[in-house]
Coordinates of C-alpha atoms and ligand atoms in Angstrom, one line a residue:
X1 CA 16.4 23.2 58.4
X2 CA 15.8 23.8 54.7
X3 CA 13.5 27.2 54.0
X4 CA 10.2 27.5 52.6
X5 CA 9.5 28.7 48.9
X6 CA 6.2 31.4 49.5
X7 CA 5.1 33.5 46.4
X8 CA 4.1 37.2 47.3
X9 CA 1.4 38.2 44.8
X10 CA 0.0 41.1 44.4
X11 CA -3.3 42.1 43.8
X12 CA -4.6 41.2 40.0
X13 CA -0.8 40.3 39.5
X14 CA -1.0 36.3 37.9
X15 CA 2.9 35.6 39.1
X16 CA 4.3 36.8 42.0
X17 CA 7.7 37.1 43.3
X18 CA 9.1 33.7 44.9
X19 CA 11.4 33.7 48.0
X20 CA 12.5 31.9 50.9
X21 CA 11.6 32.3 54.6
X22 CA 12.1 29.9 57.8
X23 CA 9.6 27.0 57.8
X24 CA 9.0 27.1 62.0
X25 CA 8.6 31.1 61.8
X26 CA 5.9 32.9 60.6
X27 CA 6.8 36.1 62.3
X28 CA 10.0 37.8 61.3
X29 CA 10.7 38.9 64.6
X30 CA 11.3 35.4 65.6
X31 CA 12.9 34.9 62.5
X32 CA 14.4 37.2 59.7
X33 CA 15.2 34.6 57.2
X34 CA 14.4 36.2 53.7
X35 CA 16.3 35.7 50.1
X36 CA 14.3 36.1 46.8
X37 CA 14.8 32.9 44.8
X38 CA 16.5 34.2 42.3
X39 CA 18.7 36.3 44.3
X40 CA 22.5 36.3 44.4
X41 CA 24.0 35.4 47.8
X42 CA 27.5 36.9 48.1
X43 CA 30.4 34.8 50.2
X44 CA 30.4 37.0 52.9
X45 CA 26.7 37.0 53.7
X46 CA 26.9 32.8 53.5
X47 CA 29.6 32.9 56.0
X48 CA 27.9 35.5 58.1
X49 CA 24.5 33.6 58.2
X50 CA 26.8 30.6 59.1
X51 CA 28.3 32.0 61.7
X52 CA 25.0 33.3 63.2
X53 CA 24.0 29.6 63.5
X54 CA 27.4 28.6 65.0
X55 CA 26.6 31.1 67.4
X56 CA 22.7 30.1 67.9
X57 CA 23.4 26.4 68.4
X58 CA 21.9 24.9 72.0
X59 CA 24.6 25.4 74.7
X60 CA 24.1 21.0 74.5
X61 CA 23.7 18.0 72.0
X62 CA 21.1 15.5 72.7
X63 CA 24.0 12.9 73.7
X64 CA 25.1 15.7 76.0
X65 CA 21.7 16.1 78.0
X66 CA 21.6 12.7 78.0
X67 CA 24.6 11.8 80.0
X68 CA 23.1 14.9 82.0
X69 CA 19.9 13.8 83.0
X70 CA 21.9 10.6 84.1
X71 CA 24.3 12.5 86.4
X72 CA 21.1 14.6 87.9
X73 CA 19.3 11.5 88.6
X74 CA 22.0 10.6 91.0
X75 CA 21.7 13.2 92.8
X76 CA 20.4 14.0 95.8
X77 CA 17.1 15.8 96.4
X78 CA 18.6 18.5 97.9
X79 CA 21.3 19.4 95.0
X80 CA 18.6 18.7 92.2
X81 CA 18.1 22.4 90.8
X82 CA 15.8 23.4 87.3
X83 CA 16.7 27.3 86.2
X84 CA 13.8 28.7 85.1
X85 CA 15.1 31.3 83.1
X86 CA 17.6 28.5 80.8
X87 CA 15.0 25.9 81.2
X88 CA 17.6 23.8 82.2
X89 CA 18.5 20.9 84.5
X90 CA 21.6 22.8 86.6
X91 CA 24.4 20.0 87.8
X92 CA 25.9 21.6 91.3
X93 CA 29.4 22.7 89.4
X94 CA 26.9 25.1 87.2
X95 CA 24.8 26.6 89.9
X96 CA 27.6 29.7 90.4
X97 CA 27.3 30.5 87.2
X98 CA 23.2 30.8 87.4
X99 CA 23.1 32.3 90.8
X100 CA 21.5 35.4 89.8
X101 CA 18.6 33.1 87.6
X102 CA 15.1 32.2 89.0
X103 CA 15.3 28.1 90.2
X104 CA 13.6 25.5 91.6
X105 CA 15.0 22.9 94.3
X106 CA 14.4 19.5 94.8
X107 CA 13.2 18.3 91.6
X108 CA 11.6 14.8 92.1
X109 CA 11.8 12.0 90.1
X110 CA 7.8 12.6 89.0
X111 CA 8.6 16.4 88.1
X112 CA 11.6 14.8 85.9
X113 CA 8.8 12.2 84.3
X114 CA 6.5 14.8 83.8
X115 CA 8.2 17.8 81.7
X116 CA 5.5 19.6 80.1
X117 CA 4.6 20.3 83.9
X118 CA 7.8 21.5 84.4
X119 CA 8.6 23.7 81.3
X120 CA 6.7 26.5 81.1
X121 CA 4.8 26.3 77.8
X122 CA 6.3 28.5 75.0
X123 CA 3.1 30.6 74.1
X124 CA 4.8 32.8 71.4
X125 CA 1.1 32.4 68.9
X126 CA 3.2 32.4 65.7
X127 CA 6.0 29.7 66.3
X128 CA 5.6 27.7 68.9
X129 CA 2.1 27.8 70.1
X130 CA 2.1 25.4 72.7
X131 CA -1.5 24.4 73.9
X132 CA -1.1 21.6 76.3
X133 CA -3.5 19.0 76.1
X134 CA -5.9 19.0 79.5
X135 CA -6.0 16.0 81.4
X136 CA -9.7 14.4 80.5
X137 CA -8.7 14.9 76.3
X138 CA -5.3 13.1 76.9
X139 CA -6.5 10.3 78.8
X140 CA -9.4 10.0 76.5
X141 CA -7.3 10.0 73.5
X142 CA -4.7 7.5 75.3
X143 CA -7.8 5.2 76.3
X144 CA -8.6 5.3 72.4
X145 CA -5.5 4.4 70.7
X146 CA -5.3 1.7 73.2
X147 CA -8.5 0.2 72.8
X148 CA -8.2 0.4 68.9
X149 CA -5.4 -1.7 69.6
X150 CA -2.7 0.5 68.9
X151 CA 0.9 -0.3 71.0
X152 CA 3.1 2.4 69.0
X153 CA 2.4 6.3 69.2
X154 CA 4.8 8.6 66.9
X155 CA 3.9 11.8 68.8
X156 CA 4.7 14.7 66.4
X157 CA 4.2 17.5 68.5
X158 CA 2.3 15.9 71.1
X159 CA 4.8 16.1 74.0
X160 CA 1.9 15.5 76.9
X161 CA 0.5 12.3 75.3
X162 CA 4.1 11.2 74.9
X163 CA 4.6 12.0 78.8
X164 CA 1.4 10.7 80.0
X165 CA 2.6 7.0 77.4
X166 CA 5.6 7.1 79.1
X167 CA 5.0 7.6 82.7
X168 CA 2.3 5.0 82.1
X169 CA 4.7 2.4 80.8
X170 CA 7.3 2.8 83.9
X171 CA 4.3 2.6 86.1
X172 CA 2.3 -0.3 85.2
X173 CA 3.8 -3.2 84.1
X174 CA 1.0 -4.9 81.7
X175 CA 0.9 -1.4 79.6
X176 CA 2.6 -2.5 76.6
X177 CA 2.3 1.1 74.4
X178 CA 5.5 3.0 73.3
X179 CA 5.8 6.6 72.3
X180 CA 8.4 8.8 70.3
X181 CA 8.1 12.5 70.7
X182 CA 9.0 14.4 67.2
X183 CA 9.1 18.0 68.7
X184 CA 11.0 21.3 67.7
X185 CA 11.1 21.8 71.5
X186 CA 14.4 21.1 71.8
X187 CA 14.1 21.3 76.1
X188 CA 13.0 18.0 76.0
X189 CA 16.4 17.0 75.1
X190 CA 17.1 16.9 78.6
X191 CA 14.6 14.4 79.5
X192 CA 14.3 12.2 77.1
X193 CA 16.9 9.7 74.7
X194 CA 17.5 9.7 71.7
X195 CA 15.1 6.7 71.1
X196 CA 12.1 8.5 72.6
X197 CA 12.7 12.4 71.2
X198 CA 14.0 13.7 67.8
X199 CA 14.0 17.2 67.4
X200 CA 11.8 17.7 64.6
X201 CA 10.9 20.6 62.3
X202 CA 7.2 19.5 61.1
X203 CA 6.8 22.1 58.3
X204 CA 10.0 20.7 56.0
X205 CA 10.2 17.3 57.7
X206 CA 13.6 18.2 59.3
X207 CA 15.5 15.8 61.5
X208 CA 17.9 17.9 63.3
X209 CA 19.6 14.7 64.4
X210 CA 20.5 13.8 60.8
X211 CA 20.3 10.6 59.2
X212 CA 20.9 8.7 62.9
X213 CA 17.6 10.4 63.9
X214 CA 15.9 9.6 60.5
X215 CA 16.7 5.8 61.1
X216 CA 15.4 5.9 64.7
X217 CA 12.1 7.6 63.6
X218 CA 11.9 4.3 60.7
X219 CA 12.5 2.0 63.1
X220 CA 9.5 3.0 65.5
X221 CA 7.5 2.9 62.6
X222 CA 8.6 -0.8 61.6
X223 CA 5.9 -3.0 63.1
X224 CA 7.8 -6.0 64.6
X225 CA 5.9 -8.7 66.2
X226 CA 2.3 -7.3 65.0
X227 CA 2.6 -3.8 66.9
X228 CA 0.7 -1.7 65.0
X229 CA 1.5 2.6 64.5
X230 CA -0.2 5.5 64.9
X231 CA 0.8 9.2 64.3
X232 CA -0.9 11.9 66.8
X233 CA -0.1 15.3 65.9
X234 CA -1.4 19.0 67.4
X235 CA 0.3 21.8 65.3
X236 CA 0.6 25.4 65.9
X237 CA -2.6 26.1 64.6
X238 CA -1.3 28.8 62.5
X239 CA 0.3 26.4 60.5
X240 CA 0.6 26.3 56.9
X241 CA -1.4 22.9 56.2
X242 CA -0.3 22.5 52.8
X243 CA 3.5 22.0 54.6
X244 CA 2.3 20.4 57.5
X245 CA 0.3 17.8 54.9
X246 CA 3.0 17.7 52.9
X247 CA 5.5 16.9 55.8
X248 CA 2.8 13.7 57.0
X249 CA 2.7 12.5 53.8
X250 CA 6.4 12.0 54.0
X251 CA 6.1 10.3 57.8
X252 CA 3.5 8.2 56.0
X253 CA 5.8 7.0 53.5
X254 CA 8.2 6.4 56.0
X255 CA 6.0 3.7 57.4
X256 CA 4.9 2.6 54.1
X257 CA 8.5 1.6 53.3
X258 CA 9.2 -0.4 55.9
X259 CA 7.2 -2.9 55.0
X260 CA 8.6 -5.1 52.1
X261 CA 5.8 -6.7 50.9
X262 CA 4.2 -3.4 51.3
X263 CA 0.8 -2.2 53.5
X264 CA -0.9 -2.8 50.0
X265 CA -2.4 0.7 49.4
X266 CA -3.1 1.3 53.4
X267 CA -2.0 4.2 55.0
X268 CA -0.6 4.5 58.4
X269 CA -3.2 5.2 60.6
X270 CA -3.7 9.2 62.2
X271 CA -4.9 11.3 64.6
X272 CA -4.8 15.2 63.1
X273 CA -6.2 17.3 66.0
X274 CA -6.6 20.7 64.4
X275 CA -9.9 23.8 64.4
X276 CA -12.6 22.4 62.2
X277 CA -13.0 25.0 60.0
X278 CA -9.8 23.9 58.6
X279 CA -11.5 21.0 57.7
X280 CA -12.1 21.5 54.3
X281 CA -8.1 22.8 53.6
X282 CA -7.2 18.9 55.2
X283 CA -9.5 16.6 53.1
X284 CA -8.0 18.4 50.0
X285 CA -4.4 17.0 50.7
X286 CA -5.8 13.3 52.8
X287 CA -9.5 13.0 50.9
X288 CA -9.5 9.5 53.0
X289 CA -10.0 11.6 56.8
X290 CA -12.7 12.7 58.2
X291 CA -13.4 15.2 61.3
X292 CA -14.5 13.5 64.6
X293 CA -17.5 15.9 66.7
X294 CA -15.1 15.3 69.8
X295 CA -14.0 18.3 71.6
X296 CA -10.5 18.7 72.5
X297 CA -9.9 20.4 76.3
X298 CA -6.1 22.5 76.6
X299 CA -5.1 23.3 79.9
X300 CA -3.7 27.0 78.8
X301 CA -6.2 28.0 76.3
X302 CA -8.4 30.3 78.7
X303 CA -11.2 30.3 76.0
X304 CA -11.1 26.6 75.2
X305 CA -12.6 25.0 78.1
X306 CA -15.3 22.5 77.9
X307 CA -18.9 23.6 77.2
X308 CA -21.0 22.3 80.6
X309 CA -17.7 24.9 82.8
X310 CA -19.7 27.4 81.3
X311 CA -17.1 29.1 78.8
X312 CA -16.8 28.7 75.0
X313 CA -16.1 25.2 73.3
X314 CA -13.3 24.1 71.7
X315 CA -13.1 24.2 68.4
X316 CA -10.2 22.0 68.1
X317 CA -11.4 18.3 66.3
X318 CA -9.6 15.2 65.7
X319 CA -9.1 14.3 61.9
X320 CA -8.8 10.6 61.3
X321 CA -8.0 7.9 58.1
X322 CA -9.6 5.5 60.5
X323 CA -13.5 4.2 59.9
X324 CA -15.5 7.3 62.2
X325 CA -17.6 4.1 63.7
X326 CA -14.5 2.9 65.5
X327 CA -14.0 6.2 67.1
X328 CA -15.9 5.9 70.1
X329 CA -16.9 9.3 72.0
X330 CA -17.3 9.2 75.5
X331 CA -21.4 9.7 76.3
X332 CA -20.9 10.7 79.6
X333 CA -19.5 14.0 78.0
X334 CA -22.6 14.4 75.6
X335 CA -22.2 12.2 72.8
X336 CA -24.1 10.1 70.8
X337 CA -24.0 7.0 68.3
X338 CA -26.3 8.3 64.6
X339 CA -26.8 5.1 63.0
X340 CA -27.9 6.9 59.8
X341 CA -23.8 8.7 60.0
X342 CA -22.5 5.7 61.2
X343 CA -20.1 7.9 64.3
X344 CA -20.1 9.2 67.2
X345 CA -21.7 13.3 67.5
X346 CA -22.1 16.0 69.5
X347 CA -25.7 15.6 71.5
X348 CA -26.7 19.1 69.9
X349 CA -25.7 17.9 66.1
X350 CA -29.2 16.8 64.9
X351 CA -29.5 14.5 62.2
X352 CA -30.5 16.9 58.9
X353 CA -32.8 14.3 57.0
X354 CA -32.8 16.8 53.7
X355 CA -28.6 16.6 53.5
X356 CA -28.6 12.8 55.4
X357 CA -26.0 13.4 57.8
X358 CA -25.2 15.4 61.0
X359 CA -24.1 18.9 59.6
X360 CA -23.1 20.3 62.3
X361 CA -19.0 21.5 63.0
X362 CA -18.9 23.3 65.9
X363 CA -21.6 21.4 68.5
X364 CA -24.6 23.5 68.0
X365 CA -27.7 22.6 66.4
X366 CA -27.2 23.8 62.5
X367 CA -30.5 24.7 60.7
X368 CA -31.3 23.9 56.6
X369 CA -31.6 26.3 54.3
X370 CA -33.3 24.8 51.6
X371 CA -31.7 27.9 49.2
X372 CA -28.3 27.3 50.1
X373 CA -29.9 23.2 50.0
X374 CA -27.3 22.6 52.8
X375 CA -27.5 23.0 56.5
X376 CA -26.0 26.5 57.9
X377 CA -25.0 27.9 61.1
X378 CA -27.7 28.7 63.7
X379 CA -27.0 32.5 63.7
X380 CA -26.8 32.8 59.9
X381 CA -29.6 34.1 57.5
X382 CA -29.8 34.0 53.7
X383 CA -28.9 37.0 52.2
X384 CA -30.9 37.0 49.0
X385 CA -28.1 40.0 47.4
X386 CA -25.0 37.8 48.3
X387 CA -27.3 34.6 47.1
X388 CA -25.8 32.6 50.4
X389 CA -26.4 32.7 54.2
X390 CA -24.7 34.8 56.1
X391 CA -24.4 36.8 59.2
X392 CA -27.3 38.9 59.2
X393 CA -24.8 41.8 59.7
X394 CA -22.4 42.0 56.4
X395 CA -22.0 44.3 53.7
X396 CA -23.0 42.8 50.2
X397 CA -21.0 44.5 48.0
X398 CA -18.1 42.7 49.5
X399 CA -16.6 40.1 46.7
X400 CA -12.8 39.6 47.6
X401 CA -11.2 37.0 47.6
X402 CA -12.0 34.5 50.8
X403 CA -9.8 34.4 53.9
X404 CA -7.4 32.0 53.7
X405 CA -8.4 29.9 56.6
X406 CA -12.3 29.7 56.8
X407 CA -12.7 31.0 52.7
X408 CA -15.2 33.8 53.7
X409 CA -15.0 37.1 52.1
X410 CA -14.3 40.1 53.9
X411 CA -11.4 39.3 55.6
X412 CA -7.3 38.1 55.4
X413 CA -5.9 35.4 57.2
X414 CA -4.6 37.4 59.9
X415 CA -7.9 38.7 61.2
X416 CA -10.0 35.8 60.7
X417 CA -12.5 35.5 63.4
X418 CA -12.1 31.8 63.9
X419 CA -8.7 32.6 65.1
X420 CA -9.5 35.2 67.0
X421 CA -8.0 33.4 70.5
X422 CA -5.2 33.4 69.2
Ligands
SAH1 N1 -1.6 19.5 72.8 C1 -0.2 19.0 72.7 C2 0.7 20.1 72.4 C3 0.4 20.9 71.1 S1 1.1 22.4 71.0 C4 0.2 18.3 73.9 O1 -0.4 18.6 75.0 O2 1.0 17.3 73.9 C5 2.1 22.3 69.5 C6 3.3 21.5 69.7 O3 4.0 21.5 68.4 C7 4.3 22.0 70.7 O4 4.8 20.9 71.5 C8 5.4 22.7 69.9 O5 6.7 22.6 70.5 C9 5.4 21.8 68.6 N2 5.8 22.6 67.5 C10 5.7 23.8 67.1 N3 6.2 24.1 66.0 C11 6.8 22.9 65.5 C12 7.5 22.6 64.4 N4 7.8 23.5 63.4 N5 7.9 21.3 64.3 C13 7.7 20.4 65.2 N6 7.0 20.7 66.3 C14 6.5 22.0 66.5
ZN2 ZN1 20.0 30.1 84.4
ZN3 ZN1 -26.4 11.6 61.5
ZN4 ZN1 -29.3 20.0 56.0
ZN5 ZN1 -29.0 30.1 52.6

């Protein structure tokens, strides 16, 4: 889909130069996208860069791994084969041509309703980033958007809540919610129609499907017979959120216009699930969210496992337009109901009575500094040179400009600590 206009300033330069680079990419190895915007493309680098997407196209359509997925359903057990190194569903006229690929045999009709187990996850950090959900935060989030009354799910990157909907619905017959996957995977082509997948670019709001997909994805969102939306999304975390935001706000309009009378001035309801300390970047573009203390689990993130297994928490939140008092956290798992805050917290956020809330972002009890007059990490002292807490270990002199993601000095983007497991 379309690029991305970025501006490369240099230092104590106002302007930069502008030019384009892939949306889904941010490392040019996956990726080497790059014109200036005011750069001259010449007719024979067009029809090269054409060509190269020719040539880069899947090896099928949607419609095509469709009529596939039917065909390998009929099969038998025995002939059901997945290459491993494609990533594909094999029908028996293509196993010849995979014979020297990795495969597994008998694929059952639960390893076909349960994809994410079967893919392998794509963990390139940049791009894809695939963290899968673990089982306890998926069902927890399911059992939420169920009990808020929810019956629709548009799944923008969330391709094991979308599974775990699904499987549900073909299982049980009183479970009334439906799901549709946006996803730039495009492997779940193969398991999915085109009424429960689009592939989805959700940095420039991309339907690869064109204008077909467009309609399907504004259809879900049309609440016949008093099913009400939500949107659930996970992004890479690397994400840009001023594209991502800007690339929801459009999804939200979607929904806003199928109404004719209008929602009045509601907006459809979501679940962000992104680190906190990108908190403050997210309530600059939706000033209506706010961060939920819950703690979400990921199956392949070795340093994101749950607090009481004894490794480091999560520091990935849920950011919601929905009231915080309806957003029930599970006690069982440490939470608790502050009347003062009116939501659900962590058991170690402590009510601060000085800034009247529970200050606390990442679980641990947060002290007050009555300089700084707000409440400040547990390991942090104020540093009466830099006139803020701090780490006790910093250099003062430091004044650049903030990191990009958590707005401290002393550091880029790239080598932010809060990333570091990436
Ligand atoms: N926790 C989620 C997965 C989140 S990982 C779950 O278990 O369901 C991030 C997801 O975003 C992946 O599924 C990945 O394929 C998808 N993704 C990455 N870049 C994307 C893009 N540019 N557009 C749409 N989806 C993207
Ligand atoms: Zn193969
Ligand atoms: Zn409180
Ligand atoms: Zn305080
Ligand atoms: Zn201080």
């Amino acid at each position: 889909g379309p690029a991305l206009l970025f501006v490369k300033t240099s230092q104590g330069k106002e302007e930069g130069r502008r030019f384009y680079a892939c949306s889904a990419c941010r490392d040019r190895k996956d990726c080497n996208f790059f014109q200036w915007e005011d750069e001259k493309v010449s007719e024979t680098r067009l029809a090269a860069r054409e060509e190269y997407n020719r040539n880069h196209q899947p090896s099928f359509t949607h419609r095509q791994n469709v009529d596939r997925y039917k065909n390998f359903f009929l099969l038998p057990l025995s002939k059901r084969r997945f290459c491993q190194e494609c990533q594909q569903l094999l029908l028996p006229a293509e196993w010849e041509r995979h014979s020297d690929h990795q495969f597994l045999c008998n694929i059952t009709t639960a390893q076909l309703k349960s994809p994410s187990q079967l893919l392998y996850p794509l963990e390139n950090k940049k791009t894809n980033a695939q963290y899968l959900f673990a089982d306890r935060s998926c069902k927890f989030l399911l059992n939420l958007l169920v009990d808020l009354g929810f019956r629709r799910v548009l799944s923008v990157g969330t391709p094991r809540l979308h599974e775990m909907i699904q499987l549900k619905a073909s299982q049980e017959e009183e479970f009334s919610v439906r799901s549709l996957l946006l996803d730039i995977d495009f492997r779940y082509s193969q398991f999915y129609t085109e009424d429960e997948f689009c592939h989805y670019n959700m940095f420039n709001h991309h339907f690869f499907g064109g204008e077909v997909a467009r309609e399907t994805c504004k259809k879900f969102l049309y609440e016949e017979n008093g099913e009400r939306v939500i949107m659930v999304t996970d992004p890479p975390f690397g994400g840009l959120v001023e594209a991502l935001a800007s690339s929801f706000k459009k999804l939200m309009a979607m929904w806003s216009e199928t109404e004719k009378e209008g929602h009045g001035n509601k907006e459809m309801p979501m679940f962000w699930i992104f680190p906190y300390f990108f908190e403050s970047r997210i309530l600059d573009f939706f000033p209506s969210f706010s961060m939920m203390d819950y703690q979400v689990d990921y199956d392949n993130h070795a340093l994101y496992k749950h607090g009481k297994t004894g490794r480091r928490q999560s520091p990935v939140r849920i950011f919601t337009n929905l009231t915080p008092s309806m957003i029930v956290l599970p006690e069982e798992e440490g939470y608790r109901f502050c009347t003062a805050c009116q939501r659900y917290v962590s058991s170690g956020n402590q009510h601060c009575e000085i800034c009247n809330s529970c200050t606390s972002k990442d679980g641990r009890r947060w002290k007050h500094c009555a300089l700084c007059k707000k409440c400040v990490k547990p390991s942090w002292f104020h540093c009466s040179n830099c006139n803020c807490c701090t780490l006790e270990k910093h250099s003062c002199e430091k004044n650049d400009v903030g990191c990009f993601v958590c707005g401290k000095a002393g550091h880029k983007r790239s080598a932010c600590p809060s990333l570091s497991h990436t």
